[in-house]
Coordinates of C-alpha atoms in Angstrom, one line a residue:
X10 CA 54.9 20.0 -19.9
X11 CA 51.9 18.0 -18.8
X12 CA 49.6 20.2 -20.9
X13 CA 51.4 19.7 -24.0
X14 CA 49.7 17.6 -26.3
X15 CA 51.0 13.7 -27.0
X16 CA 52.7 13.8 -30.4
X17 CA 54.9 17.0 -29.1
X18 CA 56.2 15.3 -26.1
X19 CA 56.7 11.8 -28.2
X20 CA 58.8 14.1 -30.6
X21 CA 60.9 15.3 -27.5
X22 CA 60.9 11.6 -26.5
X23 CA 62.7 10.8 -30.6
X24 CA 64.6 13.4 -30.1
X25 CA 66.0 12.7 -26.6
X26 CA 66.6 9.4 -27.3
X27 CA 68.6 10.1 -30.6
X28 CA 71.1 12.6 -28.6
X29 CA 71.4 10.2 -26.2
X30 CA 72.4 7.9 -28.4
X31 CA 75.2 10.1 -30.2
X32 CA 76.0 11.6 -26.5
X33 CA 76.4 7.9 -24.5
X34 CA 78.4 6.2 -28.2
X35 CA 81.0 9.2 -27.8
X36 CA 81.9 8.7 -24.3
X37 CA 81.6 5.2 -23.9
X38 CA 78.3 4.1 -22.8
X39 CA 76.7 2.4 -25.1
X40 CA 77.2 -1.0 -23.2
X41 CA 75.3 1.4 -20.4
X42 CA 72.5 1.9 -22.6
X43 CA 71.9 -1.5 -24.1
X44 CA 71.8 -2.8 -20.4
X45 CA 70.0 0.1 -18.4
X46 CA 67.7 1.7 -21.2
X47 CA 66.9 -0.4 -24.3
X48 CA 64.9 -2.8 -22.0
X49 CA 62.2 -0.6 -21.6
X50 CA 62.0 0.0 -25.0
X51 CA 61.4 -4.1 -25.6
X52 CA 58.9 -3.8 -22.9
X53 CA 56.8 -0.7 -24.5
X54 CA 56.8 -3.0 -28.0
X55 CA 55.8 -6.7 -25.6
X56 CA 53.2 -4.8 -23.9
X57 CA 51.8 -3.4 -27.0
X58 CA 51.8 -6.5 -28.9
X59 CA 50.1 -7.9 -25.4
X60 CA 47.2 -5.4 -26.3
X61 CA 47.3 -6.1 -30.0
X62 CA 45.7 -9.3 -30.8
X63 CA 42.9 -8.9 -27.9
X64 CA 42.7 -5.9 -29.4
X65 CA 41.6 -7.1 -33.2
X66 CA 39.7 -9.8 -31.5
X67 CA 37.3 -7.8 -29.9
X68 CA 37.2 -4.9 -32.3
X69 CA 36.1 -7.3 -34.9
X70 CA 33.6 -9.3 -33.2
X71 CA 32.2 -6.0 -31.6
X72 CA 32.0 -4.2 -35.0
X73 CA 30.9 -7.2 -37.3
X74 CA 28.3 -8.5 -34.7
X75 CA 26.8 -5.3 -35.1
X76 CA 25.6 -5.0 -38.6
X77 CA 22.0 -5.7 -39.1
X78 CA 22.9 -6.6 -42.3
X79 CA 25.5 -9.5 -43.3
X80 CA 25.8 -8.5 -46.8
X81 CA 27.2 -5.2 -46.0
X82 CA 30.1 -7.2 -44.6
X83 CA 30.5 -8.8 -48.1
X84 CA 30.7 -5.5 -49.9
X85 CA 33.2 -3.9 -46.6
X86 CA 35.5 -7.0 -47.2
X87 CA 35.8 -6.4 -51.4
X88 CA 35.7 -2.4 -51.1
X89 CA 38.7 -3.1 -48.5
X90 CA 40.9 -5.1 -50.5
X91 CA 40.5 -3.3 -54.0
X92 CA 41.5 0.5 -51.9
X93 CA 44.9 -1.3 -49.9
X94 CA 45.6 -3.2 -53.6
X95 CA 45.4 -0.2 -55.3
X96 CA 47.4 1.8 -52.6
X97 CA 49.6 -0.9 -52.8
X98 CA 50.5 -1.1 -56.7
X99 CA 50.6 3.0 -56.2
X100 CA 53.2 2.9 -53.9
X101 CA 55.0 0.3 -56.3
X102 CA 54.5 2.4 -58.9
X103 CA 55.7 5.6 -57.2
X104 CA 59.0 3.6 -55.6
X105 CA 59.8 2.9 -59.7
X106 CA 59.3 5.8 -61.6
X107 CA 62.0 7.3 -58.5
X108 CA 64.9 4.7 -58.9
X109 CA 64.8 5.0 -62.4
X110 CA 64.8 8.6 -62.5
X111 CA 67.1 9.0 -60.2
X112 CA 69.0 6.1 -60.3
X113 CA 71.0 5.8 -56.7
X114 CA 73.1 2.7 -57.6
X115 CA 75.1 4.3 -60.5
X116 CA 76.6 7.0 -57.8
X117 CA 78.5 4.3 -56.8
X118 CA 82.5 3.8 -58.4
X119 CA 82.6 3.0 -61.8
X120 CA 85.3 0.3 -61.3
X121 CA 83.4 -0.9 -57.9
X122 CA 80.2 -1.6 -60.1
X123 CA 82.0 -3.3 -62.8
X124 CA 83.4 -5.6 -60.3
X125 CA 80.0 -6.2 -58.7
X126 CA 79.0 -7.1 -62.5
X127 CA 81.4 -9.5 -62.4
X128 CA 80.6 -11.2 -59.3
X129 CA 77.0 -11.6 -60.8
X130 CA 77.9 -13.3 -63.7
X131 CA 79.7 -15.8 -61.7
X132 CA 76.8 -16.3 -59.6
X133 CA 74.7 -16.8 -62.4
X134 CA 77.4 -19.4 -64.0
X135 CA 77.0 -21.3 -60.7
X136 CA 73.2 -21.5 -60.8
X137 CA 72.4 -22.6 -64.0
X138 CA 68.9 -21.7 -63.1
X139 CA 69.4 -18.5 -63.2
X140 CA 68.4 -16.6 -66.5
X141 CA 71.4 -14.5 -67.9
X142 CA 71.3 -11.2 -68.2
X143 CA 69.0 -9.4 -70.6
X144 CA 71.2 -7.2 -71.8
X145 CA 73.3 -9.1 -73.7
X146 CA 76.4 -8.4 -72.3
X147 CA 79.3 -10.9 -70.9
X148 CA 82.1 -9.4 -68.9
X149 CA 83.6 -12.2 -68.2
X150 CA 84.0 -12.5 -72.3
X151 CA 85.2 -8.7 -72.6
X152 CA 88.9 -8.3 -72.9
X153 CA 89.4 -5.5 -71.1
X154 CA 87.5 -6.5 -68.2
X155 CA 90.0 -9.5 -68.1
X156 CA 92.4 -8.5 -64.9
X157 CA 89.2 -7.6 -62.9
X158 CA 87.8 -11.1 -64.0
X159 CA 90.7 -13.0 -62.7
X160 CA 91.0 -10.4 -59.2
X161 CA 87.0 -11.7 -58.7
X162 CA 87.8 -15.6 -59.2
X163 CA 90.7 -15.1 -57.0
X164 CA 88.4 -13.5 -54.4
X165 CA 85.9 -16.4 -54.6
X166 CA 88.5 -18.9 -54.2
X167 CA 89.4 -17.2 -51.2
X168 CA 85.9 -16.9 -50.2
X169 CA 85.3 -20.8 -50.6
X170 CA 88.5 -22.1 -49.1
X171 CA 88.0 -20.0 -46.0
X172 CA 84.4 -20.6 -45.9
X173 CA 84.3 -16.8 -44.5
X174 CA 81.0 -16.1 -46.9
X175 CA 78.9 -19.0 -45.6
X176 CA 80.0 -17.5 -41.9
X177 CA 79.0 -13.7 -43.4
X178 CA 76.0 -14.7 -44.8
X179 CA 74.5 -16.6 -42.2
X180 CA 71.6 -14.1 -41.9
X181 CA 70.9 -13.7 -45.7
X182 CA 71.2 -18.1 -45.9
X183 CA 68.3 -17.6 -42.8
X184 CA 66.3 -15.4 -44.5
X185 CA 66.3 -17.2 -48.3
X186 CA 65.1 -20.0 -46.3
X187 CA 62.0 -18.4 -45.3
X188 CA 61.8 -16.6 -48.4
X189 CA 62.1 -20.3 -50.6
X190 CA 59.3 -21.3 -47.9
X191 CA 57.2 -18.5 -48.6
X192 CA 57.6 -18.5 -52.8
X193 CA 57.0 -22.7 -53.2
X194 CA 53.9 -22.3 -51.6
X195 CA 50.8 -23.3 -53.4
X196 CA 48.4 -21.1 -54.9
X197 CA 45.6 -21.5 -52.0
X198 CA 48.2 -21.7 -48.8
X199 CA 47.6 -18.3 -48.1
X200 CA 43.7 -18.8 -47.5
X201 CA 44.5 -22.3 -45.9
X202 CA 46.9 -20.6 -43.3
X203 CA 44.0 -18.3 -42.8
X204 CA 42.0 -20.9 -40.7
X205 CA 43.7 -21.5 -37.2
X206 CA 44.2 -25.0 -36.3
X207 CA 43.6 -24.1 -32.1
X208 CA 42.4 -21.1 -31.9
X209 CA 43.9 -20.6 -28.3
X210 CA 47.3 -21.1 -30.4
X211 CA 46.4 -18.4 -32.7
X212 CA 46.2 -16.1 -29.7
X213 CA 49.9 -17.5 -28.3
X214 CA 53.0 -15.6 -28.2
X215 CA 53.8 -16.5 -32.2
X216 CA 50.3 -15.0 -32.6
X217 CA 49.5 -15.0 -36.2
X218 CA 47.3 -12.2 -37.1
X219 CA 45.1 -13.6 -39.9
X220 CA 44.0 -16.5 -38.4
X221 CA 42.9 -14.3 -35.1
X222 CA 41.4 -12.2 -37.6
X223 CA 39.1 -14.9 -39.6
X224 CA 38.0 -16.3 -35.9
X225 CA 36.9 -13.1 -35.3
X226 CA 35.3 -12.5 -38.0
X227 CA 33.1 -16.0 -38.3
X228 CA 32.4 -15.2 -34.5
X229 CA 30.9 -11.9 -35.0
X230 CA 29.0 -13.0 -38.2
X231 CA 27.6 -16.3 -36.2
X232 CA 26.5 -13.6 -33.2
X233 CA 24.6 -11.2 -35.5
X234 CA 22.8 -14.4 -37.0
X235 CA 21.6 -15.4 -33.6
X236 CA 18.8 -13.4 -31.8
X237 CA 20.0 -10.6 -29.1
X238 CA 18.0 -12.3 -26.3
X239 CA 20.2 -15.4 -26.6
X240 CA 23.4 -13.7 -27.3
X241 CA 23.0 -10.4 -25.1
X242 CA 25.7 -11.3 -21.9
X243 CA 28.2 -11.9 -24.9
X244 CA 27.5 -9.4 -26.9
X245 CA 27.8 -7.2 -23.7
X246 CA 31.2 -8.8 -22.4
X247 CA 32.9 -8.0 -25.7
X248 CA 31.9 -4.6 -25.6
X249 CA 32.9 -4.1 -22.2
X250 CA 36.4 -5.4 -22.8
X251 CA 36.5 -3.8 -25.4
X252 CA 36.4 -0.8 -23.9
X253 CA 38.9 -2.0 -20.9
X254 CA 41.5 -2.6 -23.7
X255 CA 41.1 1.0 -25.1
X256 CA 41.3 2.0 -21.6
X257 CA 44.7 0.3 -21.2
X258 CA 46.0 1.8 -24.7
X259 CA 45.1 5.1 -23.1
X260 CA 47.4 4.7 -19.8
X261 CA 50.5 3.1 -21.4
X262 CA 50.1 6.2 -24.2
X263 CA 50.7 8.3 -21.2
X264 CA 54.3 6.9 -20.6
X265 CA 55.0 6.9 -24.5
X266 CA 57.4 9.5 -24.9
X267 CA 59.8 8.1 -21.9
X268 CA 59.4 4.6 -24.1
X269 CA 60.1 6.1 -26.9
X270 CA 63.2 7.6 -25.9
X271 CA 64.2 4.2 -24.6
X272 CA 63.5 2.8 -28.0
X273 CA 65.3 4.8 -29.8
X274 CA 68.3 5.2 -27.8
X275 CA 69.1 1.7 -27.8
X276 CA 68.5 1.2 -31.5
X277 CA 71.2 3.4 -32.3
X278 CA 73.7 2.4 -29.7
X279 CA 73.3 -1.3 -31.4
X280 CA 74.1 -0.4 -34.4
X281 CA 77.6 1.5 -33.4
X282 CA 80.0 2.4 -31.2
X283 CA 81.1 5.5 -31.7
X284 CA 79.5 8.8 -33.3
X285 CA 82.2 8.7 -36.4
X286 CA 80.1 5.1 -37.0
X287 CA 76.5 6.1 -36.7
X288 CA 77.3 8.3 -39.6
X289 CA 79.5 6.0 -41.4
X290 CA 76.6 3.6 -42.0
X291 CA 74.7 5.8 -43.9
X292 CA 77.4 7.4 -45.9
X293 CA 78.2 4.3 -48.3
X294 CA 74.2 3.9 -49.0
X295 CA 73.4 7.5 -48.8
X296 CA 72.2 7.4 -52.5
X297 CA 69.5 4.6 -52.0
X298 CA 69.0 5.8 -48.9
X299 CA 68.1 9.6 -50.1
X300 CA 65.8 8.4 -53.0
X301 CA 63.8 6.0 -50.3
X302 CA 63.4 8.7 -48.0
X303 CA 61.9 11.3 -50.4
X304 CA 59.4 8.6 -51.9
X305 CA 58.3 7.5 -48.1
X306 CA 58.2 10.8 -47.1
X307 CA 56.2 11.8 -50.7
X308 CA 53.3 9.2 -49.1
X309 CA 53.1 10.5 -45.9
X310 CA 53.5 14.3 -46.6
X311 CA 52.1 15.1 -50.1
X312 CA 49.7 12.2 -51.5
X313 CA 48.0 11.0 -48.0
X314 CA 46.9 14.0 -46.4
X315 CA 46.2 15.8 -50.2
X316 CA 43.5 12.6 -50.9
X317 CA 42.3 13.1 -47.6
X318 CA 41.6 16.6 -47.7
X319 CA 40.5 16.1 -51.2
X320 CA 37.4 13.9 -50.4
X321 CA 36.7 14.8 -46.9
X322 CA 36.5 18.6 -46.6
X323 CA 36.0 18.7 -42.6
X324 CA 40.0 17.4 -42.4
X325 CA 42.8 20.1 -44.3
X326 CA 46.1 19.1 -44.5
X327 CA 47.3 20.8 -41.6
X328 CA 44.7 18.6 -39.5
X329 CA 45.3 15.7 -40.9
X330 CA 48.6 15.6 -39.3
X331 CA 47.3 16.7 -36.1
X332 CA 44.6 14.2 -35.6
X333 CA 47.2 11.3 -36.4
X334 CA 50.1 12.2 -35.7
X335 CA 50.6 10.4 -32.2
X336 CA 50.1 6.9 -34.4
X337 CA 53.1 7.9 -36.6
X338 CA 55.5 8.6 -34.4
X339 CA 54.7 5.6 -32.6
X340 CA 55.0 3.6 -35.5
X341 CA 58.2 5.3 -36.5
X342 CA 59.9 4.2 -32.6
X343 CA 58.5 0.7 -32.6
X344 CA 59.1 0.1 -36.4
X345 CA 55.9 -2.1 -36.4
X346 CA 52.5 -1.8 -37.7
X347 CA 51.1 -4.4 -35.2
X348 CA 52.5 -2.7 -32.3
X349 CA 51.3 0.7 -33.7
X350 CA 47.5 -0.9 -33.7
X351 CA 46.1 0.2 -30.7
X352 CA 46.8 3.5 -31.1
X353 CA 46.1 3.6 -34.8
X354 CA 42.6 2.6 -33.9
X355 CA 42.4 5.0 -31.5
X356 CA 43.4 8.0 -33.3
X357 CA 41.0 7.1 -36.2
X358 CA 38.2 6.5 -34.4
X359 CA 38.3 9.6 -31.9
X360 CA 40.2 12.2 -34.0
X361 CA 39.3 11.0 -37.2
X362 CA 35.5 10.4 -36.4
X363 CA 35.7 6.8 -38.4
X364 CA 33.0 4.8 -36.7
X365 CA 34.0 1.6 -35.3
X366 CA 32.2 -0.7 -37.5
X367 CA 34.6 0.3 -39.9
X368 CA 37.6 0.7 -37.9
X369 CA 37.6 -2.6 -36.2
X370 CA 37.0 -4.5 -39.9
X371 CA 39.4 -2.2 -41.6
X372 CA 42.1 -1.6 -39.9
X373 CA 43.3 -5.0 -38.2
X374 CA 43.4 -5.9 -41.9
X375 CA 45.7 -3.2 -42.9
X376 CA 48.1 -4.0 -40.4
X377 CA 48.3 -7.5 -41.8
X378 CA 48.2 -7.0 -45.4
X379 CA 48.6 -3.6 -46.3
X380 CA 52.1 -2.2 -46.8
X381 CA 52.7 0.4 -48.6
X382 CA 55.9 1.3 -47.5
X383 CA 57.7 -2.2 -47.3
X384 CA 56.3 -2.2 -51.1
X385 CA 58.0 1.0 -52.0
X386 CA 61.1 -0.1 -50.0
X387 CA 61.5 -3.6 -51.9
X388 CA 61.1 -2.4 -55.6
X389 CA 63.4 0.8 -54.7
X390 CA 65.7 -1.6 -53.5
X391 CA 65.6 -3.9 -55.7
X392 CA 66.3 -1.6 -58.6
X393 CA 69.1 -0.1 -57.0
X394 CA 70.6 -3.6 -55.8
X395 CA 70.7 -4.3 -59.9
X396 CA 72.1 -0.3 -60.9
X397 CA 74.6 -1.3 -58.4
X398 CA 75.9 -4.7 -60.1
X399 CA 75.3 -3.3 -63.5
X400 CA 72.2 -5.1 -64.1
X401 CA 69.7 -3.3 -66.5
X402 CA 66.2 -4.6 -65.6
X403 CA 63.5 -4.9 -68.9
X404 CA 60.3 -3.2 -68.4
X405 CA 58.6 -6.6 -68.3
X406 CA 61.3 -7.5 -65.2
X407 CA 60.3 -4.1 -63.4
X408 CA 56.6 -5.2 -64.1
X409 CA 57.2 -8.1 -62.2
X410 CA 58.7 -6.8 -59.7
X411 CA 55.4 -4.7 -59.1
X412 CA 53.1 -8.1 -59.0
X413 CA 55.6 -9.3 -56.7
X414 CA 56.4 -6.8 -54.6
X415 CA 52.4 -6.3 -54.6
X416 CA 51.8 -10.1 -53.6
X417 CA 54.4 -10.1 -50.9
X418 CA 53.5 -7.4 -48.7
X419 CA 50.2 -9.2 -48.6
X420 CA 52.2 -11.7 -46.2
X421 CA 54.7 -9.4 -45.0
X422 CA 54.3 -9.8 -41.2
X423 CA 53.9 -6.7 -39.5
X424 CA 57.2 -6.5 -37.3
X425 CA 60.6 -4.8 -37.4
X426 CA 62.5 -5.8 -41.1
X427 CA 59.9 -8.6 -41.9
X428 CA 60.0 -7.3 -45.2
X429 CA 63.8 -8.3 -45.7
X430 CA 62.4 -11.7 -46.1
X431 CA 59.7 -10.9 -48.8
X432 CA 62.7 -8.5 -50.7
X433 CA 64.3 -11.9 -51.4
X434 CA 60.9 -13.7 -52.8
X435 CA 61.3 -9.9 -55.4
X436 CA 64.7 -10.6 -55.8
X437 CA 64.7 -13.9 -57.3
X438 CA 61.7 -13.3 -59.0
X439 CA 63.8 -11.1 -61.5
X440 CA 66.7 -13.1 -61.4
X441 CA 69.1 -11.4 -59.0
X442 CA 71.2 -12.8 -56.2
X443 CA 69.5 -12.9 -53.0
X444 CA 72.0 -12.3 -50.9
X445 CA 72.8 -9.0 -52.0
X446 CA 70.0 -8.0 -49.7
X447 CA 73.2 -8.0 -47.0
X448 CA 74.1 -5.2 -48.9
X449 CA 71.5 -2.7 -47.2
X450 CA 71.4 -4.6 -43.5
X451 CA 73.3 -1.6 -42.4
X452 CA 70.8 1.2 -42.5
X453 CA 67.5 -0.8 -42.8
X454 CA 66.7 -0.8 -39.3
X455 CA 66.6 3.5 -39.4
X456 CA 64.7 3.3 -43.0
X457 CA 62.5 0.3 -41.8
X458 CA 61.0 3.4 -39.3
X459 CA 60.0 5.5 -42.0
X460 CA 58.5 2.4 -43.9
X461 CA 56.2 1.9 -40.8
X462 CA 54.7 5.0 -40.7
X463 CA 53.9 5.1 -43.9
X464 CA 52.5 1.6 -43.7
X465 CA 50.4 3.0 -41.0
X466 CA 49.2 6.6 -42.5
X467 CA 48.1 4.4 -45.7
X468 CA 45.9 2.3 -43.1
X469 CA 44.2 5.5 -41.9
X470 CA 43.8 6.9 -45.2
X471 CA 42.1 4.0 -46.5
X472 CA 39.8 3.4 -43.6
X473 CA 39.0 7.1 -44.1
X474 CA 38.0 7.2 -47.3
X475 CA 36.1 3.9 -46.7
X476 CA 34.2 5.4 -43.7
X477 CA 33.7 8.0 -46.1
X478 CA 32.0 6.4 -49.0
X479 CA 29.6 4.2 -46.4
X480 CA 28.4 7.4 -44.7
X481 CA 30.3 6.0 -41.7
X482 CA 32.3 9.5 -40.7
X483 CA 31.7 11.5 -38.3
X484 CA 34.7 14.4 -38.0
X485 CA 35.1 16.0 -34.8
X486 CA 34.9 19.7 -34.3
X487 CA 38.0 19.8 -32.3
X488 CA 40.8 17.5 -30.9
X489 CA 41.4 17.7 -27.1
X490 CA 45.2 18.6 -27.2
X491 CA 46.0 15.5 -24.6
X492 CA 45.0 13.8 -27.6

């Protein structure tokens, strides 16, 4: 067992923890589980969000402080943004052409969907900013939608007088919050928020990413403007913790597979009590489901590993896997791209042979902004939230919906269902009802998994190909297997 290499034993760690799941929910245990396991599945994600932001601190100033030439940085910093943009809209783009090809939300009832219609327009008669549909269609006009009209007001009476909605929907009212914060933003918050206020807060337990990020970066540059003979015992002190942190990634890697069985195992047992459940939940959205697992899985096992092979010949498609595979099943277990870091960074540099100039620049920025999965997930969603309720979207709608959902993941925080929030900013954007995003709560922690690890294979891929074009790669021969 101990010679086996990292990414087998994490898969016997998913794997263990999913049985245990079905195993402890069929006789009773769950409470068990929830008490006695999950725990050390919260602290595997605290301790590597502990390593995280010291992590992209250091990495930065190390990398940047490095470059005997500042204007390189300038021409890193554009060359990074246009690749994760254009990964971005692809993923968009691929997340599209599925939903309308396949179209997930028209498996549904006839009758159920005809209702939903209904409900929409009455939501849209209560919001008179809402635009009306496009298709030109009323069902609340149509005579032989009459009897399922009056069922639907009956329903929202009901709904009002009881006040059981608000009580349902206090998560969805919590999250269009956020999202109304997020959308009535002005044009330059984004770059405002950017600059930390106290840097020391920056670093604090609501860490926020791009602000440790820009410090870092205006640190490093300031150091490689200064000569080394007055900047040498700092230049020195990063690299050295630098190199403790990576140390640290190393021995909490080595316990990875027992978190990861704790991780998963108590996921699950939230979610349901009883076997019979687990599979109920994704029976009703199996549909939606199906289509966003075969485009997530289309990025991560056909278009990554093919562009990679494509334009660096040292890495097939066979390696690719095995070279980064211990990052994605991390990221699949903690569902988060910011836990998922260290080891990212790890696994690019060492098996990937990306130096760390570009590493350190590249890929704390991907874990922020880049999110190629999240992006897939909200126009997938989307579409099939408006299929369900009969809604036909315009091609000028769905093109929104690709700006949006483009701009969005760009502040999509990189933690478990952040992008929940940003699907509401997409939703409104086209005119829909946000709090249909309730509808997929049920199975979006399982699929919010997947979307991590493709958020996460896209990072490498890009900072790949960058290290690529700057002459910055260096493949290995060979991957030690305890890698």
């Amino acid at each position: 067992m101990k010679k086996l290499p990292l990414h087998i034993k994490i898969i016997f760690g998913l794997v263990a923890g999913i049985a245990w799941a079905f195993i402890s929910s069929y006789l009773g245990w769950n409470q068990f589980t929830i008490d006695w396991i999950d725990p050390f599945g919260t602290i595997f994600i605290r301790i590597l969000k502990a390593i995280a932001v010291p992590l992209v601190l250091l990495s930065i100033i190390s990398g940047v402080s490095s470059l005997t030439d500042i204007n390189k940085l300038g021409k890193l910093g554009l060359k990074t943004i246009v690749f994760y943009i254009f990964s971005t809209i692809l993923a968009v783009g691929i997340g599209l052409t599925l939903v309308n090809l396949f179209q997930p939300g028209k498996f549904v009832n006839e009758e159920q969907r005809v209702k939903n219609r209904i409900k929409y327009e009455l939501w849209v008669s209560e919001n008179p900013d809402v635009p009306k549909p496009k298709d030109g269609r009323s069902f609340l006009q149509e005579a032989k939608y009459q009897d399922l009209v009056s069922s639907a007001i009956d329903e929202e009476a009901m709904d009002s007088l009881k006040q059981v909605a608000a009580e349902r929907n206090q998560r969805v009212d919590q999250l269009a919050a956020s999202a109304d914060e997020t959308a009535n933003q002005g044009p330059l918050t984004f770059f405002v928020e950017m600059v930390p206020e106290n840097v020391f807060g920056a670093f604090g337990s609501n860490s926020n990413m791009l602000q440790v990020i820009f410090f870092a970066l205006f640190f490093g540059i300031t150091l490689a403007m200064l000569p080394n003979s007055k900047v040498q015992g700092v230049l020195d002190f990063v690299n050295g913790a630098n190199e403790a942190i990576l140390k640290m990634v190393d021995i909490i890697m080595k316990a990875a597979p027992f978190f990861v069985f704790a991780l998963l195992a108590g996921v699950i047992a939230k979610m349901a009590n009883t076997p019979a459940e687990v599979l109920q939940i994704f029976k009703g959205l199996g549909s939606y489901s199906l289509v966003l697992l075969f485009g997530l899985l289309f990025m991560v096992f056909v278009l990554y590993p093919l562009v990679i092979s494509a334009f660096v010949k040292k890495i097939s498609y066979r390696e690719f896997f095995r070279r980064f595979s211990p990052a994605q099943f991390l990221a699949f277990s903690t569902s988060s791209s910011a836990a998922t870091l260290p080891v990212t960074m790890e696994c690019v540099e060492e098996n990937m042979g990306v130096s760390k100039k570009i590493s350190s620049f590249v890929l704390p920025i991907g874990a922020t902004v880049n999110m190629d999965g999240t992006s897939m997930y909200q126009a997938i969603a989307v579409v099939f939230l408006a299929q369900l309720h009969m809604v036909d979207l315009t091609l000028g709608q769905q093109l929104t919906i690709v700006l949006t959902a483009t701009l969005a993941s760009i502040g999509s925080a990189a933690v478990p269902s952040a992008g929940l929030v940003m699907m509401i900013i997409v939703l409104n954007s086209v005119g829909l009802n946000p709090a249909w995003v309730a509808i997929i709560f049920p199975v979006d922690r399982i699929l919010d998994m997947f979307r991590t690890v493709v958020n996460v294979t896209g990072d490498a891929t890009v900072s790949t190909l960058i290290a690529q074009s700057e002459g910055e790669l260096n493949v290995p021969e060979d991957v030690p297997a305890s890698k």
